XYZ file of C-alpha atoms in Angstrom:
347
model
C -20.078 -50.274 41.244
C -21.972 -53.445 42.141
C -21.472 -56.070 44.769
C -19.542 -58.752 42.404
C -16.775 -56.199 41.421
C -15.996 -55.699 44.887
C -12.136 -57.049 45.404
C -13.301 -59.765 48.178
C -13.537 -63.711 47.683
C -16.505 -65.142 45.517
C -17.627 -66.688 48.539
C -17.924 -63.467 50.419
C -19.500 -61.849 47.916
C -22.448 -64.850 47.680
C -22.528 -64.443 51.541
C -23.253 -60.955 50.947
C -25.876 -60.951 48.336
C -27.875 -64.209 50.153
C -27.840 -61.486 53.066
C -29.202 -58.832 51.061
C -26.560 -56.700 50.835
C -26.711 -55.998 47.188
C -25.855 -52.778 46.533
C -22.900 -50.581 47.605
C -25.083 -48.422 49.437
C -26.781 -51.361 51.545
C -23.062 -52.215 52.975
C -22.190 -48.594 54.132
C -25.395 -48.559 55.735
C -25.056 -51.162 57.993
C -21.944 -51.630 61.293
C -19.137 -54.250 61.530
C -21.122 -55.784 64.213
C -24.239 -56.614 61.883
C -21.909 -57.556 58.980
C -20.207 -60.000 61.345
C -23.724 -61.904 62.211
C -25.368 -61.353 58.693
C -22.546 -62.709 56.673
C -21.010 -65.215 59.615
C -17.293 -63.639 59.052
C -14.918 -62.317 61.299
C -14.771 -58.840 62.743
C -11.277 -57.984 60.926
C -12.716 -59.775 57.374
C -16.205 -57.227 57.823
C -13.928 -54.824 58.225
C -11.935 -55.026 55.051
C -15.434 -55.008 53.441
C -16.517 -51.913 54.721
C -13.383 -50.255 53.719
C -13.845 -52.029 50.305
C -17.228 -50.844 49.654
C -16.301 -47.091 51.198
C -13.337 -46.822 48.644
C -15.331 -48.114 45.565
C -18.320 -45.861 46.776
C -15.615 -42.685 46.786
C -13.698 -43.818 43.223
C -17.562 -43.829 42.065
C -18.428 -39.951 43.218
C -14.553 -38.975 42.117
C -15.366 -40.252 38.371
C -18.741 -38.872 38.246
C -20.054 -42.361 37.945
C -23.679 -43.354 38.362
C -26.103 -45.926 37.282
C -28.819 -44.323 38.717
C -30.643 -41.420 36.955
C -32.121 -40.368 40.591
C -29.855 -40.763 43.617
C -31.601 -43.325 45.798
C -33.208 -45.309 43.435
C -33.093 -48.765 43.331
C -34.183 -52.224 41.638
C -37.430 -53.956 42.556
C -35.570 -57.050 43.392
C -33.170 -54.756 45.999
C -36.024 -53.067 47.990
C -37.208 -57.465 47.914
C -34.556 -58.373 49.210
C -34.307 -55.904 51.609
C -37.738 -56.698 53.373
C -36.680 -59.981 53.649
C -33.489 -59.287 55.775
C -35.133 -56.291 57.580
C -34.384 -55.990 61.152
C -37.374 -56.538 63.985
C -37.611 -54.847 67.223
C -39.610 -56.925 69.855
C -42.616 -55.528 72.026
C -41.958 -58.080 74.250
C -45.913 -58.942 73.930
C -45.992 -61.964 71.609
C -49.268 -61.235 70.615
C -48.764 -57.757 69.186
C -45.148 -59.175 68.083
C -47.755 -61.180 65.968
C -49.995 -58.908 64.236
C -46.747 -57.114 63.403
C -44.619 -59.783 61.453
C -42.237 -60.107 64.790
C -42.111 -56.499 65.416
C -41.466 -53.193 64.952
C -39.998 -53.034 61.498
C -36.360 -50.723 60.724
C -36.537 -48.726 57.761
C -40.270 -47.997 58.240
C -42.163 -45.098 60.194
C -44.948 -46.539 62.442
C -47.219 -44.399 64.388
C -48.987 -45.873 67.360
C -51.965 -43.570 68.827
C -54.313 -43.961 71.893
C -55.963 -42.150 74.497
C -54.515 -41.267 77.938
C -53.164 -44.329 80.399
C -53.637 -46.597 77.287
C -49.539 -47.588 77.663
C -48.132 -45.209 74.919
C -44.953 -43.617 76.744
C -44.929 -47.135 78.363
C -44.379 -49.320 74.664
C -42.088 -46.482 73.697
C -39.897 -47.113 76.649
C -39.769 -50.873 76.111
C -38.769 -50.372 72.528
C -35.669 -47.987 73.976
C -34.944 -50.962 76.097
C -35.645 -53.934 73.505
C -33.380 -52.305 70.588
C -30.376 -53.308 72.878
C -31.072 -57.303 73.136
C -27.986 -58.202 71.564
C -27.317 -60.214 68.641
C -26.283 -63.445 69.912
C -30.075 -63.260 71.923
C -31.857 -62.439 68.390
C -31.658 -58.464 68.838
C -30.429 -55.831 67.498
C -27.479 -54.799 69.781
C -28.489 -50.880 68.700
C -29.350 -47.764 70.651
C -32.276 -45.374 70.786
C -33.195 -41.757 70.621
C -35.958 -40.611 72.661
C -37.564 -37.216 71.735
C -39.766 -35.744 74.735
C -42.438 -32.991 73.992
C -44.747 -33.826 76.780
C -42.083 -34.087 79.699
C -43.375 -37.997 79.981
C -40.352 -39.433 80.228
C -39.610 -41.395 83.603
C -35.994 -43.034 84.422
C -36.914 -44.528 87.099
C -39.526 -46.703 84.910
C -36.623 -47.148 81.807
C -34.157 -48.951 84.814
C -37.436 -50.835 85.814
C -38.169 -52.557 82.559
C -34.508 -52.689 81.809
C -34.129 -55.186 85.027
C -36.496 -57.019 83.417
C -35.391 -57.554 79.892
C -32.359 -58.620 81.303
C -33.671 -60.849 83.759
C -36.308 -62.401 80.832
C -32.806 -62.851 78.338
C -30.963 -64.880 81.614
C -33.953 -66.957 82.342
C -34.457 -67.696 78.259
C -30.962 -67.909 77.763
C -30.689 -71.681 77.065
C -32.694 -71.136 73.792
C -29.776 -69.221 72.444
C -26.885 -70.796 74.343
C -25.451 -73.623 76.290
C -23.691 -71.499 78.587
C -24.569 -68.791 79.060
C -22.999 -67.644 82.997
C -21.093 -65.055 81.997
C -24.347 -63.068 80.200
C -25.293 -61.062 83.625
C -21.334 -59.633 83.731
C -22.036 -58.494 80.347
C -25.373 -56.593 80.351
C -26.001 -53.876 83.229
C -29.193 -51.817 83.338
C -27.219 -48.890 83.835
C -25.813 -49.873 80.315
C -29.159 -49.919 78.808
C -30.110 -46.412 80.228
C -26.394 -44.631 78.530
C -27.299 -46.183 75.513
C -30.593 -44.268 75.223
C -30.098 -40.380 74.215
C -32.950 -38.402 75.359
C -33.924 -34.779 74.336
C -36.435 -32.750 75.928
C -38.407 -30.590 73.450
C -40.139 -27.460 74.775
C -41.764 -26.012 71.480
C -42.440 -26.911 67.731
C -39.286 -24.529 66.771
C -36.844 -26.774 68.508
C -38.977 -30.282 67.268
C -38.622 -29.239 63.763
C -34.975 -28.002 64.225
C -33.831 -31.503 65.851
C -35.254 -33.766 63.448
C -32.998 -32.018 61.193
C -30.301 -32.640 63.406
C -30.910 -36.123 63.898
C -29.592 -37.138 60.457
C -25.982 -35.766 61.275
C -26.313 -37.249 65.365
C -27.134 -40.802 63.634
C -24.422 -40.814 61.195
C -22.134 -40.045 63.926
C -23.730 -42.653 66.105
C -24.763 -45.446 63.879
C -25.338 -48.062 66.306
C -28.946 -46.094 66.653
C -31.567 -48.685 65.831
C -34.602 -46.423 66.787
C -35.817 -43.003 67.332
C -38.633 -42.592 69.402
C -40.686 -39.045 69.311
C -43.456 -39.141 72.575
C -45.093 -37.305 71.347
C -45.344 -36.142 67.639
C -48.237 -33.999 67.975
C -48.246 -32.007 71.491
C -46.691 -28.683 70.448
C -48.346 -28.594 66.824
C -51.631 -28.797 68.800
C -51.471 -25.749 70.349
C -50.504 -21.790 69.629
C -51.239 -22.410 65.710
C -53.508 -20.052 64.251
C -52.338 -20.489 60.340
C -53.200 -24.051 59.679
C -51.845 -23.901 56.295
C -48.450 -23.413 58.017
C -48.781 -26.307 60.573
C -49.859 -28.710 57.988
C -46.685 -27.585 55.753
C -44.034 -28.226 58.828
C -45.927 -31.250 59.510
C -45.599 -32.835 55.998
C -41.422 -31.965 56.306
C -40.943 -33.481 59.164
C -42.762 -36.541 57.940
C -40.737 -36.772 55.053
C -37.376 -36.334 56.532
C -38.765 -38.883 59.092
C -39.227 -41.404 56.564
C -35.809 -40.610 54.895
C -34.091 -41.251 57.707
C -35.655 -44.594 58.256
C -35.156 -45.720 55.233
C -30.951 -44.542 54.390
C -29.546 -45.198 58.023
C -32.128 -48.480 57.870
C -33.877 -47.687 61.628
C -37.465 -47.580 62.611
C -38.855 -44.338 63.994
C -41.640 -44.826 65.975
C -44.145 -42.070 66.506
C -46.306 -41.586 69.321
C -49.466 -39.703 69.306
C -52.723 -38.189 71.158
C -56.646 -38.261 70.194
C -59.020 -35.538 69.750
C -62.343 -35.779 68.454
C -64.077 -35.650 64.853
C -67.603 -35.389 64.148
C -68.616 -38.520 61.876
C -72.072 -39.114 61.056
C -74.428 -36.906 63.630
C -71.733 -37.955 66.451
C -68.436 -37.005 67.537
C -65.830 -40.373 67.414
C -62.124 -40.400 68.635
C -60.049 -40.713 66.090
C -55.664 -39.821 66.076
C -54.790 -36.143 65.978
C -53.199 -33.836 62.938
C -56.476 -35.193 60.779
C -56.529 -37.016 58.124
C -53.414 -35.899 55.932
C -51.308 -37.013 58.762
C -52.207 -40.405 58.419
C -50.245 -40.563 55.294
C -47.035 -39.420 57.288
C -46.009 -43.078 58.100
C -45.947 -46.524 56.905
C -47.702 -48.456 59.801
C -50.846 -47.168 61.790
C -51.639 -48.533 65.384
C -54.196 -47.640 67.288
C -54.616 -48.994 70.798
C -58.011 -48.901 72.769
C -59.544 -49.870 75.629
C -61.798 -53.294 75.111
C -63.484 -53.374 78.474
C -60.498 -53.253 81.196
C -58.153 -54.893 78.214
C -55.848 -53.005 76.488
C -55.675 -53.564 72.767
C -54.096 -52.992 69.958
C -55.426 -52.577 66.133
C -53.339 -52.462 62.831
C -54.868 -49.442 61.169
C -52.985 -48.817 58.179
C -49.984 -50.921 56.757
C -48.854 -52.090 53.172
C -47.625 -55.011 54.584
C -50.084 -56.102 57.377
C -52.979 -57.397 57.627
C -55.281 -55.697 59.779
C -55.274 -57.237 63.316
C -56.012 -56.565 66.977
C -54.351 -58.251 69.836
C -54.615 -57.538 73.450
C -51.452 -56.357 75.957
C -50.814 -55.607 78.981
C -49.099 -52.766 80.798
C -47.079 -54.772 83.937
C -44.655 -53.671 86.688
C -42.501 -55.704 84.207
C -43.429 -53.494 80.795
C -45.301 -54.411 78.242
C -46.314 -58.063 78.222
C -49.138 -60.116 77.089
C -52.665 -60.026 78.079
C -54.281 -62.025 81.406
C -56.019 -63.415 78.208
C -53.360 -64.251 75.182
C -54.110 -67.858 74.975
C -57.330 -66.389 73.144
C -56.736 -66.226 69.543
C -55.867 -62.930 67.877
C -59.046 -61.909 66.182
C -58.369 -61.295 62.468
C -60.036 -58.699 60.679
């Protein structure tokens, strides 16, 4: 069933399709909470919608009805619309907000790779944090999932920069609001740390076997806006002597990776090491898993070392231009460079 034979008001249902909600399957994805800002209705009205769209959905399965000859698929002018309306998670460094189109992009799979004490575990924390700006301050209002193989994971750093996105929302608060008092009653660090669910992975056995998992933990949780794995490659990078195995696991969690991005519409952001490949007579770093990996995600980002700068380089995207941008790695979290009034150098 399409959007226009929906039972709702004409003027809902051009509210809906100017938000890009033009399939069934593009309402049931989403909450109350981002109907209610998308579509400017009220909470009981997106609602009603919901439980429109979930009863036509069911009559649809019931009757054996379906316009698509492949579950899943979809018009060229849906998955347009779609990129238009995608959600953004901020970095909370302009500059790399920049390169990236405003941020880390739902639906897609980005991997961001580096060497050690580049600020990888550190952006992956911010992100945890950033997902939860709420709506009425241009965020998401979502949660996070953080995956830990390497045991990287520091609380006492996640409260840190979650005191500081909250104080940086009070002190830009007038951009979204004319009063905005009551904001610091609402939003408690301890808040942002319950709505981040962390799992510490010891081996690739239980990697592989909670990525399967996650499907089922998100539908039952579907204010989760981003899962975070820190890092994708440690425990495939050791104790593997059939490589024709690894690369086989590898290539199913990558797809059910990208799955999940795209049906529950959240970003998962992958995080991974360097080793070293000979190229040319020399040996260059380059990300690990080799070259097949690379195809595991949408977006590519490599940060490096520029002197004492830390930057940041779109490798691969289908969206993106290819871009570098420095950042910086602060008491605060990530932030921009001593040097961001320079412009971003375009590739």
């Amino acid at each position: 069933m399409e959007i226009g034979m929906l039972p709702i008001s004409a003027s809902k249902r051009g509210k809906l399709l100017a938000a890009g909600y033009t399939t069934l399957h593009s309402i049931l994805r989403t909450s109350t909470t981002h109907l209610v800002r998308d579509i400017e209705v009220s909470e009981s009205e997106a609602l009603e919608i919901l439980n429109f769209a979930t009863r036509s959905n069911d009559l649809d399965k019931s009757s054996g009805s379906n316009t698509n000859v492949i579950d899943g698929g979809q018009t060229a002018w849906d998955m347009l619309n779609e990129e238009r309306f995608s959600s953004l998670i901020t970095t909370s460094c302009l500059d790399l907000d920049n390169i990236l189109g405003g941020g880390i992009n739902c639906k897609e799979v980005t991997e961001i790779g580096g060497v050690p004490g580049i600020g990888k575990t550190q952006i992956g924390i911010q992100l945890a944090v950033n997902v939860q700006i709420p709506l009425d301050y241009g965020g998401l209002g979502g949660k996070a999932i953080y995956i830990d193989t390497e045991g990287s994971f520091m609380v006492e750093r996640v409260l840190q920069i979650a005191e500081a996105c909250i104080e940086d929302m009070s002190e830009y608060s007038h951009h979204f609001h004319k009063d905005n008092q009551a904001f610091g009653v609402k939003m408690h660090p301890n808040s942002i740390l319950e709505n981040i669910f962390y799992f510490r992975v010891c081996s690739y056995t239980e990697q592989i076997a909670l990525v399967n998992y996650l499907d089922k933990f998100v539908t039952e949780h579907k204010d989760v806006k981003i899962i975070i794995i820190d890092s994708v490659t440690f425990h495939f990078r050791q104790d593997f002597d059939d490589m024709a195995l690894r690369t086989r696991l590898l290539g199913e969690m990558s797809l059910k990776l990208m799955k999940l991005a795209k049906n529950l519409s959240l970003a998962v952001v992958m995080l991974n090491q360097v080793t070293t490949k000979h190229i040319e007579g020399s040996f260059q770093l380059t990300l690990a898993l080799g070259d097949s990996w690379s195809h595991s995600c949408t977006n590519r980002i490599i940060l490096y070392w520029n002197g004492d700068e830390r930057h940041a380089y779109i490798d691969k995207s289908p969206s993106l231009k290819s871009a570098s941008a420095p950042y910086s790695v602060t008491s605060r979290g990530i932030r921009n460079s001593t040097s961001s009034s320079k412009r971003i150098k375009m590739v």
